[in-house]
Coordinates of C-alpha atoms in Angstrom, one line a residue:
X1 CA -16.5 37.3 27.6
X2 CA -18.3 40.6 28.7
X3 CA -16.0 40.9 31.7
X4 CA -12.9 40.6 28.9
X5 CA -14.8 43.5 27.3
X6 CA -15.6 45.2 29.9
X7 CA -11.8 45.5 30.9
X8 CA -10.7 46.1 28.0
X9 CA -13.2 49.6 27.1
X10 CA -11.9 50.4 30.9
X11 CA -8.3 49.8 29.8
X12 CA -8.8 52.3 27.1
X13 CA -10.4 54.7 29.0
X14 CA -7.7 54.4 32.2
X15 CA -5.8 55.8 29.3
X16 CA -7.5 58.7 28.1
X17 CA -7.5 61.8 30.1
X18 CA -10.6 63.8 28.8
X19 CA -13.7 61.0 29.3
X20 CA -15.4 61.1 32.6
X21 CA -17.3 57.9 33.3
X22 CA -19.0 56.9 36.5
X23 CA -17.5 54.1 38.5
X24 CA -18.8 50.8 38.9
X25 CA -19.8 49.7 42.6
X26 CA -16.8 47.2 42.8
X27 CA -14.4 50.0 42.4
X28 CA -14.8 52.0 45.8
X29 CA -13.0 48.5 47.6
X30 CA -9.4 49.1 44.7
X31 CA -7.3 51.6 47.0
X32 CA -3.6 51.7 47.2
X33 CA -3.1 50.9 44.2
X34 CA -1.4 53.0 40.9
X35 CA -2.5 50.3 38.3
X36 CA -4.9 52.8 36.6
X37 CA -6.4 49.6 34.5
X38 CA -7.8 48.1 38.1
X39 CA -10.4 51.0 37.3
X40 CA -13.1 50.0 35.6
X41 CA -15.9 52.0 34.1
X42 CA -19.6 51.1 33.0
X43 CA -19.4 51.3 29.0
X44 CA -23.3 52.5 29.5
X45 CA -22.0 55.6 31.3
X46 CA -19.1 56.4 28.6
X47 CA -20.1 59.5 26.4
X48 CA -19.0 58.4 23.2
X49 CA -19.2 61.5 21.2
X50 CA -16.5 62.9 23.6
X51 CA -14.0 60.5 23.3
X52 CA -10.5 62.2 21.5
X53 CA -9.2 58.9 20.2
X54 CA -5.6 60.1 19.0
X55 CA -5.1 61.3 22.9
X56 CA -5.4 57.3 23.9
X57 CA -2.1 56.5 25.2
X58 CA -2.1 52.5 23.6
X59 CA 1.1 51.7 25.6
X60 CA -0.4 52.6 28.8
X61 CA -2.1 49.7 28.3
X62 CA -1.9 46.2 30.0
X63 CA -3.2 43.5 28.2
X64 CA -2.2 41.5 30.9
X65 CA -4.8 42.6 33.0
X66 CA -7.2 43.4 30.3
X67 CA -7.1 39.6 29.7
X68 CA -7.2 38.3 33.2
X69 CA -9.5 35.2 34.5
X70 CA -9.6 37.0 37.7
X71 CA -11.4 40.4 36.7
X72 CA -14.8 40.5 38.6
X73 CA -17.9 40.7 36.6
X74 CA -19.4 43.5 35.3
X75 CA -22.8 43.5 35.3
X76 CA -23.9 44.2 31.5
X77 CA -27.4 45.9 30.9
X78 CA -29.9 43.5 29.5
X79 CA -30.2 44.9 26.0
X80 CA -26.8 46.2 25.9
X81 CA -24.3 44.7 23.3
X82 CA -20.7 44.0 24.5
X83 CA -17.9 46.6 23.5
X84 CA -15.6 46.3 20.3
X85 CA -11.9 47.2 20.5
X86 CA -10.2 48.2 17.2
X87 CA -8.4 45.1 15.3
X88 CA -4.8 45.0 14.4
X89 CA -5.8 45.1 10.7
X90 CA -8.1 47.5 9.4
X91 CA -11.2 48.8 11.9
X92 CA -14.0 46.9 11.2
X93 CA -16.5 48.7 13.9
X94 CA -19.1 46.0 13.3
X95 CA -17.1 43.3 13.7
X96 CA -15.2 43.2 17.2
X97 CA -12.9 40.6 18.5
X98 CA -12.0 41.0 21.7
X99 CA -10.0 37.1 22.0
X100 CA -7.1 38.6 20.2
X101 CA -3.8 38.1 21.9
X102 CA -2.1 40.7 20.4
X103 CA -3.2 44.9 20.9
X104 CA -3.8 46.4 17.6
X105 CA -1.2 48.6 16.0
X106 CA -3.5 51.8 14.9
X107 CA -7.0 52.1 15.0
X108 CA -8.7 53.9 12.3
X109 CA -12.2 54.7 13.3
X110 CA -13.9 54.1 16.5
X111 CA -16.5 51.2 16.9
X112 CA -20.6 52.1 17.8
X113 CA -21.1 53.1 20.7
X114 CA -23.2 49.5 22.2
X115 CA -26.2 51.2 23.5
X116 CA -29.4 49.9 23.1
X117 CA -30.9 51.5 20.3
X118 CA -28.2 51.8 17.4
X119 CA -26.4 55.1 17.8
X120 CA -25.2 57.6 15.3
X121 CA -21.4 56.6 14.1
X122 CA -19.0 59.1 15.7
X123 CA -17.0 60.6 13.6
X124 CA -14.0 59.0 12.4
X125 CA -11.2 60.3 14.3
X126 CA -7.7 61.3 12.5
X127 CA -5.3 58.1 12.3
X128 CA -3.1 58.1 15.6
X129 CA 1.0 57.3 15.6
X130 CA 1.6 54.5 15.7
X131 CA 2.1 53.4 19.1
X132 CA 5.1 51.5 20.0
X133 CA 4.2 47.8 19.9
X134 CA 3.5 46.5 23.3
X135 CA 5.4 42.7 24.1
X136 CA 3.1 39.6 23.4
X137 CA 0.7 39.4 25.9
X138 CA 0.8 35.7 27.3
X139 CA -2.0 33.4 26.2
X140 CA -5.1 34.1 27.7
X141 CA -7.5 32.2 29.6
X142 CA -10.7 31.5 28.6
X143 CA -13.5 33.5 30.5
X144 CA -16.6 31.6 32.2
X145 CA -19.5 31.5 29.1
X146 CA -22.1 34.4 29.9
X147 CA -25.3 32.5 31.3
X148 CA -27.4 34.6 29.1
X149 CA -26.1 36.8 26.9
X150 CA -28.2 39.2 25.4
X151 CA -26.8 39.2 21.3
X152 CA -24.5 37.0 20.2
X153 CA -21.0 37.6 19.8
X154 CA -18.9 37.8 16.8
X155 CA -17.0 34.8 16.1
X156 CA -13.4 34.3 17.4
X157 CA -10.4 34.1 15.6
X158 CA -9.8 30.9 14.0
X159 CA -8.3 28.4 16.7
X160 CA -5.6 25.2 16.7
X161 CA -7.2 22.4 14.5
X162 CA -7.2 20.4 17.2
X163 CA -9.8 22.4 18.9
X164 CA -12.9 21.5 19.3
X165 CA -15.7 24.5 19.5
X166 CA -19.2 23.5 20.9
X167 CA -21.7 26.0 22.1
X168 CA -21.8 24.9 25.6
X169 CA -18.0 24.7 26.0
X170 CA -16.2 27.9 26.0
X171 CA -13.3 28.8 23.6
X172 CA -10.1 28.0 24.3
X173 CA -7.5 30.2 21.5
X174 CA -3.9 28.7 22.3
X175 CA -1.6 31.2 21.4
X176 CA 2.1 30.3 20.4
X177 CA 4.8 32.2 21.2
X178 CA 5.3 34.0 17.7
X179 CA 2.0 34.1 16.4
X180 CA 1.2 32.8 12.8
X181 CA -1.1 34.2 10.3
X182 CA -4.5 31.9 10.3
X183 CA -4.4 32.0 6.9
X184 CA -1.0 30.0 5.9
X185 CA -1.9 27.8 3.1
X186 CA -1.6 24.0 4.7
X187 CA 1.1 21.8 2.8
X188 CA -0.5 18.3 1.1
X189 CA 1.5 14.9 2.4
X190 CA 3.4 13.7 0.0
X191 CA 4.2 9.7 0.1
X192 CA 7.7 9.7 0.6
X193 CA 7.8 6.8 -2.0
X194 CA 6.2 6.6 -5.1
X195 CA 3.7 3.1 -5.4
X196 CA 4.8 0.0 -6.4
X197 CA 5.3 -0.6 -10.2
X198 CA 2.7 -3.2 -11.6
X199 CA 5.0 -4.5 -13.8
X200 CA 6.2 -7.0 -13.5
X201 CA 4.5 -8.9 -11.4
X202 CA 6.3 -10.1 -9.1
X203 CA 8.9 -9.2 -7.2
X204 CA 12.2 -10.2 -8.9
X205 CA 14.6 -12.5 -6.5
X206 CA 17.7 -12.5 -9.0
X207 CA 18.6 -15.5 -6.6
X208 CA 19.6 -18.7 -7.2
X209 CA 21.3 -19.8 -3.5
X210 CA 20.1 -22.3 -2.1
X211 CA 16.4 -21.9 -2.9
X212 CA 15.9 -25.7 -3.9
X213 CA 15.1 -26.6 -0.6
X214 CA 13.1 -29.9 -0.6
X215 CA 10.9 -29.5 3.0
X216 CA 12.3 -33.3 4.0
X217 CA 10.4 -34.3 0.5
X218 CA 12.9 -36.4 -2.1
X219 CA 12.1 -33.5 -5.0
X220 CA 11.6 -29.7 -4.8
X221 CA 9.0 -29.7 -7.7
X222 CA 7.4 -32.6 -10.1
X223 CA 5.7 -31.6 -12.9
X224 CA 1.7 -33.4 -13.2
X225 CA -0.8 -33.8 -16.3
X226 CA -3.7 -35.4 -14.4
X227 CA -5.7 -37.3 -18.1
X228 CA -6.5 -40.7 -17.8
X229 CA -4.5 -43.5 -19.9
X230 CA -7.4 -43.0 -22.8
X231 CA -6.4 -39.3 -22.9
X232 CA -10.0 -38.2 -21.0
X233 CA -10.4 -36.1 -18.1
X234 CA -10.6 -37.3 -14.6
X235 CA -13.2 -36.4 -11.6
X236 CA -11.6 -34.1 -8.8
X237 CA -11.8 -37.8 -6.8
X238 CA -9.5 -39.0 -8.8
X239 CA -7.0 -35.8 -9.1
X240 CA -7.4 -35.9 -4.9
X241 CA -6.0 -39.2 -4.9
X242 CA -3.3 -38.6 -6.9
X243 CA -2.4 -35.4 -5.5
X244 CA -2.1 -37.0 -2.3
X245 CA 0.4 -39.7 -3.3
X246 CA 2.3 -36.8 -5.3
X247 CA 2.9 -34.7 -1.7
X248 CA 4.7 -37.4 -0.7
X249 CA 7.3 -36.8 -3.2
X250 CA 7.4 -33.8 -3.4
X251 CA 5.8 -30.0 -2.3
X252 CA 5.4 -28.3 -5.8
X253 CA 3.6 -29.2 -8.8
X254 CA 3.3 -28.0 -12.2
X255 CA 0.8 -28.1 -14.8
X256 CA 0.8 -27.2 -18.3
X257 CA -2.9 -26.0 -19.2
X258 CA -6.7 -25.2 -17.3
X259 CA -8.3 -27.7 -19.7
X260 CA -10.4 -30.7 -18.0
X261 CA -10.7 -27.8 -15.6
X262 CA -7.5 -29.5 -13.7
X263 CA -6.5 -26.3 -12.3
X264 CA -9.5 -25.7 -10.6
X265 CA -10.0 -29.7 -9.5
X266 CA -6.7 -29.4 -8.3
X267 CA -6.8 -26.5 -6.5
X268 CA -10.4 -28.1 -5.1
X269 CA -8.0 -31.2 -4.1
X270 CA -5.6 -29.5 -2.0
X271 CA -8.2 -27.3 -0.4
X272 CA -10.5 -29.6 1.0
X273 CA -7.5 -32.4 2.1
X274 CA -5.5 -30.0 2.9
X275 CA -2.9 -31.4 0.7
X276 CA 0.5 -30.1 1.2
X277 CA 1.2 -28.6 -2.1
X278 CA 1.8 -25.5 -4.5
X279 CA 0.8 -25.0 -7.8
X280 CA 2.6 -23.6 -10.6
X281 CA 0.2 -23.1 -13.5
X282 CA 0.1 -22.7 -17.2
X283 CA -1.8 -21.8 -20.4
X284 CA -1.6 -23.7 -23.4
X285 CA -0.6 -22.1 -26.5
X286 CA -0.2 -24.3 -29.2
X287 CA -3.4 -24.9 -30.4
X288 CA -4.2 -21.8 -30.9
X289 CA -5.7 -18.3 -29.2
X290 CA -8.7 -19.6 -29.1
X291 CA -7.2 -22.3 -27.1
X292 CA -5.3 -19.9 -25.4
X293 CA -8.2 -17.4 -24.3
X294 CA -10.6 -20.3 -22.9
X295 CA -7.2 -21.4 -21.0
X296 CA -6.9 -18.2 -19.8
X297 CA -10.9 -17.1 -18.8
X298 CA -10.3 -20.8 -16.7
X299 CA -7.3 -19.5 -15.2
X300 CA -9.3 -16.2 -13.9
X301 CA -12.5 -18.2 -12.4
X302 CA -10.5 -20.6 -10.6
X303 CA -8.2 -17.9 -9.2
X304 CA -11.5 -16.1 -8.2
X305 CA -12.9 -19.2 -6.8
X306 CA -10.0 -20.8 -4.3
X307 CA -8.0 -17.3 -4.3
X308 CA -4.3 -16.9 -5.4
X309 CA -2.9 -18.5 -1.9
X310 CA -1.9 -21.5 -3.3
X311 CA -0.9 -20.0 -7.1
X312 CA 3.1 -19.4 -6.6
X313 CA 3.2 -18.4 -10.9
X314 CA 1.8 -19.1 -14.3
X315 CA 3.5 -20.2 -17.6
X316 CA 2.0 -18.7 -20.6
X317 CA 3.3 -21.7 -23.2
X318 CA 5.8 -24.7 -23.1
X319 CA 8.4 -24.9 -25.9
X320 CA 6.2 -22.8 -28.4
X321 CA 9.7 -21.3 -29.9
X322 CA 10.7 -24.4 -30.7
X323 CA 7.4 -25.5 -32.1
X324 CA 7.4 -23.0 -34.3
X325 CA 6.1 -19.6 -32.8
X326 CA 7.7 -16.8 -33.8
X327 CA 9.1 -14.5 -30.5
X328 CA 7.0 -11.5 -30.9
X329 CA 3.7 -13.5 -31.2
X330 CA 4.7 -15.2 -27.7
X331 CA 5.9 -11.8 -26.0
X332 CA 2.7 -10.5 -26.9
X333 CA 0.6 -13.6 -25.4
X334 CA 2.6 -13.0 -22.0
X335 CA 1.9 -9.5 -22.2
X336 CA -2.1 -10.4 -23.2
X337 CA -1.8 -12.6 -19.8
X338 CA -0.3 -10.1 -17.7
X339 CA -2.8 -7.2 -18.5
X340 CA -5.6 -9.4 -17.8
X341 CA -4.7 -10.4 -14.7
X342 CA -4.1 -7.0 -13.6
X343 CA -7.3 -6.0 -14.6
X344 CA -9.0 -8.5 -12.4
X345 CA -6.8 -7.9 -9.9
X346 CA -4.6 -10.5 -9.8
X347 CA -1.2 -9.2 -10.6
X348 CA 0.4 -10.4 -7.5
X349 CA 1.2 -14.2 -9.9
X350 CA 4.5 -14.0 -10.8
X351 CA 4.2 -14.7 -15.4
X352 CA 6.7 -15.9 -17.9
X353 CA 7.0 -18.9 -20.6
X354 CA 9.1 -22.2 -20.8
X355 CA 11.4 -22.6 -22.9
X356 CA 14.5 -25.2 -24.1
X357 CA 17.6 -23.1 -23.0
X358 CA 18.9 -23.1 -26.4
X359 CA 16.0 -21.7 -27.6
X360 CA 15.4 -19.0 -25.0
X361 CA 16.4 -15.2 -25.6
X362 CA 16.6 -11.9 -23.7
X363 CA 13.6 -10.3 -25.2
X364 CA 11.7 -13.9 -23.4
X365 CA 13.3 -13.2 -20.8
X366 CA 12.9 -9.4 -20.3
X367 CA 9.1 -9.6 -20.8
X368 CA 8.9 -12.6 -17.7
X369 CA 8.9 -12.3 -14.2
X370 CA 11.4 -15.3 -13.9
X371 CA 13.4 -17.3 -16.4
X372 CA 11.8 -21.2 -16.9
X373 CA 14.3 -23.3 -19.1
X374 CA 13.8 -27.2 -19.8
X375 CA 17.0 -28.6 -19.9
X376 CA 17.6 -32.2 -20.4
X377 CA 21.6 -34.6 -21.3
X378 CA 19.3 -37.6 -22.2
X379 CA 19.1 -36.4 -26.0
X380 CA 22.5 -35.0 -26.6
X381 CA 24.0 -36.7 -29.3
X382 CA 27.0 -38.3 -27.1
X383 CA 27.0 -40.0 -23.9
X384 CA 30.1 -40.3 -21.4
X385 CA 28.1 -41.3 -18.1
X386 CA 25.5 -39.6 -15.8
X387 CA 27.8 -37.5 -14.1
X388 CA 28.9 -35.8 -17.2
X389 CA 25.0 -35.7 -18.1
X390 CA 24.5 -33.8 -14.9
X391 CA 26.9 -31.5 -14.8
X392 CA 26.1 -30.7 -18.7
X393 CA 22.7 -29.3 -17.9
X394 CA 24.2 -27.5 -14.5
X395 CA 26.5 -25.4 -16.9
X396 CA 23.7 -24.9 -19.3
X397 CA 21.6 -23.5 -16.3
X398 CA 24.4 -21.5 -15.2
X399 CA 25.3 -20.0 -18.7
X400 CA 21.2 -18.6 -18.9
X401 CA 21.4 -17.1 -15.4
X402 CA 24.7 -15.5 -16.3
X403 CA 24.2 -14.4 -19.9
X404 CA 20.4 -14.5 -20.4
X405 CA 18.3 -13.7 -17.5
X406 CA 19.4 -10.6 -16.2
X407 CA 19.4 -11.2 -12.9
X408 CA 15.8 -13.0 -12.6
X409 CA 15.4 -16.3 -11.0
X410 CA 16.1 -19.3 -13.4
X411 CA 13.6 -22.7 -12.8
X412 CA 14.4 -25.6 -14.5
X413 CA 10.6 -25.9 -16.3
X414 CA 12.1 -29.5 -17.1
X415 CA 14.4 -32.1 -16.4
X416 CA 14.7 -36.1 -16.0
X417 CA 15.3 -39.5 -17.8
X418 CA 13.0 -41.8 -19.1
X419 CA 13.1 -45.4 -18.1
X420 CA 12.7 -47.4 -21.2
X421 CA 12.6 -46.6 -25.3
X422 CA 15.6 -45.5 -27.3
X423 CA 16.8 -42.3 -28.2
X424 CA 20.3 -42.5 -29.2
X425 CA 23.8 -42.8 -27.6
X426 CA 22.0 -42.1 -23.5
X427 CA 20.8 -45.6 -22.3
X428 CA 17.2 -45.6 -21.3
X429 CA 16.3 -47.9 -18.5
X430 CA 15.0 -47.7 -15.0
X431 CA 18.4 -47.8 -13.0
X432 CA 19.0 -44.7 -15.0
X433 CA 16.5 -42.8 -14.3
X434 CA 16.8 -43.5 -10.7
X435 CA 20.3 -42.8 -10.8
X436 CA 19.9 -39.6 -12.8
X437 CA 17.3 -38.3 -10.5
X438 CA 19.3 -38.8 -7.2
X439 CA 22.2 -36.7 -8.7
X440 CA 20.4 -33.9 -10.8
X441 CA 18.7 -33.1 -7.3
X442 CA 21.7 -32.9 -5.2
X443 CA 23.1 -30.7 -8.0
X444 CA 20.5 -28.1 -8.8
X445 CA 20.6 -27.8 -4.6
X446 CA 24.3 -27.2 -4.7
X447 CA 23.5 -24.9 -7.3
X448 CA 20.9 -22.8 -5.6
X449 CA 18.1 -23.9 -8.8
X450 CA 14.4 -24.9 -8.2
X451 CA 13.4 -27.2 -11.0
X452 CA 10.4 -29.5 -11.4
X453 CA 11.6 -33.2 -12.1
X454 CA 9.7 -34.4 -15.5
X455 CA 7.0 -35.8 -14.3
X456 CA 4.6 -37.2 -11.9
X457 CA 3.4 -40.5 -14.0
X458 CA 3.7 -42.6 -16.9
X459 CA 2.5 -40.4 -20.3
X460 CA -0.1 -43.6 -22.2
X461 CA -2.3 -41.0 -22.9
X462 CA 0.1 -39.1 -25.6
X463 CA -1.1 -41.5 -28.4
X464 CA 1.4 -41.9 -31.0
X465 CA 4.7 -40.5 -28.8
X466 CA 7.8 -42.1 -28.9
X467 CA 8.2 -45.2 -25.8
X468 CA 10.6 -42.3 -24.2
X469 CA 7.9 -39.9 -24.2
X470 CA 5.8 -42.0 -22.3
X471 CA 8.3 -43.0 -19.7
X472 CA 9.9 -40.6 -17.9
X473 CA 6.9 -40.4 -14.6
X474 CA 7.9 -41.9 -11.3
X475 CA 4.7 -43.2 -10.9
X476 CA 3.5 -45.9 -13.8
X477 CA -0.1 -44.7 -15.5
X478 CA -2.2 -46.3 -13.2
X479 CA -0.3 -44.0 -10.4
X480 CA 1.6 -46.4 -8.5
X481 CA 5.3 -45.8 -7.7
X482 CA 7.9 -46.9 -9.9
X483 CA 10.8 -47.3 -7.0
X484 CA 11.0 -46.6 -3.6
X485 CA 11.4 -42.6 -3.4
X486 CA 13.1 -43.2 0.1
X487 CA 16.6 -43.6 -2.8
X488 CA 16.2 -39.8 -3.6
X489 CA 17.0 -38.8 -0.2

C-alpha cells in the first residue's frame, strides 16, 4: 500500500515543474527512458509549502503505472504516515484513499504534509480547471500488506459483497468496467408469486374422471360406525379386527363422529397393523354444539397424536338440512371447523358437510372444499328395476356436479340397498343388494365419482330404526360377511 502511495505523490510530482525533491536510490538504475512517472521521489524530501497545485498537469498522469504490482518498494520512514492524493469528490485532506480506480476530477485543497510531527496546513491553493478526464484506469492489483506499518490506514472504498476483508489478507477492490456509485440503494426480492390462499383448504380437483379407482378392492369407499350391537363403544382390539376384515373390501372408510374416541382407535388400528386404509372423518352435529365442540377438540388431539397422513377430509354434519338445521347455522359450523383447524395448523384437511342431493345448495357448497351428496333409488316412490335405480342416482350426481358444485369434486357421502325390511314399491332382499352394489360401482367408475357404499355392517345398535335401517352393512353385526365380495369384482 505505501509503494501505491509512494507512486502516486511521485506521479504528481513527475508533473509539476517547480518542486525539487531528492531521488530515491533505486532511481540512478531508470535511464533511457521518457516515462517521467518511472521517477520516483521520497515524500520526506518534498517541500510542501512550495508546491503550486494549479501548475499540476493531472493528465500527465498515468494511473497505470501509479497503480502497478511491479513498482519497487519505497522504503517509508518509521514514523512517517503514508501520502493522501485528493478524492474525486470533495478533498477530504484527512481522509486519503489511495485504492481508488478512478483520478479525481479537481482537487480543492492539498492534503498534510505526512511528516512526523503534524505540520501546519498549507494554504489552500485556488481550485484548478478541470483537467480533462483521463480513461478508466484498469483494475488494479492488490499490493503485498506492509509487514509493519507504522499508522494505520484509512479504510478502502467499499468492495463487491462477495468480498471478504480480513486483516491478514490484503484487499482485493474489483473494479467493473463502468464504475457504480457504492451507495445504490439494493432492491428487496420480491416472491414472484403471492402465498398460497388458506382457504379453502384443499386444493380443489373439479374432477370427476376416473377417480373411483378401486386398487384391485371390490369398493372404492365403505362407510364404518364401529358400536357394538348394545349401542356401546368398543376397545381399539376390537376396531383392529374389524378394520382389518374391512381392507379387504375396500381402501377407504368413513366415519360419522370422534365419539367412543373411534377416530383416534381407528387411526391407532391402522397404524400399528399397518392396515391398508384411509380415513374420511366427521363431526357430529345433531345433538348439539356442545356435541359438536367435544367432536371437534377429539378431532384435533387425534390429528396431533397419529398426524394428518392418513386423514384424506372431514365432514362437519350428515343430513342436518334435512333434519332440520337451518343453512346459515351449518355454514357457520364448517366455517367454526375450518378456522380451528387452521389455527392448529392443520388446514391442509380438505372440509365440507353431507348432504341428500335434493337438499344441498350452492351456498353448502361454496363454503366446502368438495361437494358430499347421499344419494339413494331404494326410497323413491316407484320402482321399474335396478338398472333404472342406478342410472336414477348417476343423473342425480351428474345434475349437482353440473348445476350445484361449481366445479368442486362431487362424493357420493352415501349410497346402497338394504337387504331385508319394507320401504315401499323397491324390493328389499339380499339378491338385491348384491345386485345393486355390483352395478352402482361399475357406474360411479364409468362416471369418474368416488362414493362410500352404505355401510360396513349390520346397524342393531340403532334401537328403534326401521328393519331397513338396520340392514344395509355387507357384514352382519357380529362382522362376518354377508356374501362373498369376490361378486363385486
Amino acid at each position: 500500500m505505501q509503494t501505491t502511495i509512494a507512486s502516486l505523490v511521485s506521479a504528481v510530482l513527475a508533473a509539476t515543474a517547480v518542486v525539487s525533491a531528492a531521488p530515491l536510490a533505486q532511481d540512478n538504475e531508470l535511464t533511457n527512458t521518457n516515462n517521467v512517472l518511472e521517477v520516483r521521489y521520497n515524500p520526506a524530501a518534498v517541500d510542501w509549502s512550495k508546491v503550486d497545485w494549479s501548475k499540476v498537469n493531472w493528465s500527465q498522469v498515468d494511473w497505470t503505472s501509479v497503480f502497478s504490482s511491479s513498482q519497487p518498494n519505497v522504503v517509508q520512514p518509521p514514523a512517517q504516515e503514508p501520502v493522501p492524493v485528493p478524492q474525486p469528490e470533495a478533498p477530504k485532506p484527512n481522509a486519503p484513499q489511495p485504492d481508488i480506480p478512478q483520478p479525481p476530477p479537481a482537487p480543492v485543497a492539498p492534503p498534510s504534509p505526512p511528516v512526523p510531527s503534524t505540520p501546519p496546513t498549507p494554504p489552500a491553493p485556488p481550485t484548478p480547471p478541470a483537467p480533462s478526464t483521463p480513461p478508466t484506469p484498469p483494475a488494479p492489483q492488490a499490493p503485498p500488506a506492509p509487514p509493519a506499518p507504522p499508522a494505520p490506514l484509512a479504510p478502502p472504498p467499499p468492495v463487491a459483497h462477495d468480498a471478504k476483508v480480513t486483516s491478514s489478507v490484503p484487499v482485493v477492490i474489483v473494479a467493473p468496467p463502468t464504475p457504480t456509485p457504492p451507495s445504490a440503494p439494493v432492491v428487496p426480492v420480491i416472491p414472484s408469486t403471492p402465498p398460497a390462499p388458506i382457504q379453502p383448504s384443499s386444493p380443489n380437483t373439479g374432477a370427476n374422471n376416473g377417480g373411483a379407482s378401486t386398487g384391485g378392492r371390490p369398493l372404492w369407499g365403505l362407510t364404518y360406525s364401529p358400536y357394538n350391537t348394545d349401542g356401546s363403544c368398543p376397545d381399539v382390539n376390537t376396531v383392529t379386527a374389524q378394520l382389518q376384515k374391512v381392507a379387504a373390501a375396500t381402501g377407504h372408510i368413513r366415519l360419522y363422529s370422534t365419539d367412543c374416541s373411534q377416530l383416534s382407535s381407528v387411526l391407532q388400528a391402522i397404524t400399528r397393523n399397518n392396515i391398508a386404509l384411509d380415513v374420511y372423518a366427521g363431526i357430529w352435529l345433531a345433538a348439539g354444539p356442545t356435541r359438536m365442540q367435544a367432536d371437534l377438540d377429539q378431532f384435533v388431539a387425534a390429528a396431533k397424536t397419529y398426524g394428518t397422513g392418513l386423514i384424506k377430509g372431514l365432514s362437519v354434519g350428515n343430513e342436518d338440512i334435512s333434519n332440520g338445521m337451518s343453512e346459515a347455522t351449518l355454514i357457520g359450523y364448517i366455517n367454526q371447523v375450518r378456522a380451528r383447524l387452521q389455527a392448529e395448523g392443520l388446514s391442509g384437511i380438505p372440509i365440507y358437510t353431507t348432504e341428500q342431493d335434493a337438499k344441498f345448495s350452492r351456498a353448502m357448497a361454496a363454503a366446502s372444499d368438495i361437494v358430499q351428496v347421499n344419494i339413494y333409488a331404494m326410497f323413491d316412490g316407484y320402482f321399474a328395476n335396478l338398472d333404472a335405480s342406478v342410472k336414477s342416482v348417476i343423473q342425480r350426481a351428474n345434475h349437482i356436479k353440473n348445476n350445484v358444485a361449481g366445479g368442486k369434486l362431487v362424493r357420493f357421502g352415501e349410497s346402497g340397498w338394504a337387504s331385508s325390511g319394507n320401504t315401499g314399491p323397491s324390493p328389499l332382499s339380499l339378491a338385491n343388494e348384491i345386485a345393486y352394489a355390483q352395478k352402482f360401482k361399475c357406474a360411479a367408475a364409468a362416471a369418474g365419482f368416488e362414493y362410500f357404499y352404505f355401510e360396513a355392517k349390520d346397524a342393531q345398535w340403532k334401537a328403534g330404526a326401521v328393519v331397513s335401517e338396520q340392514n344395509f352393512g355387507i357384514f352382519n353385526a357380529g362382522f362376518t360377511p354377508k356374501f362373498d365380495f369376490g361378486l363385486l369384482n
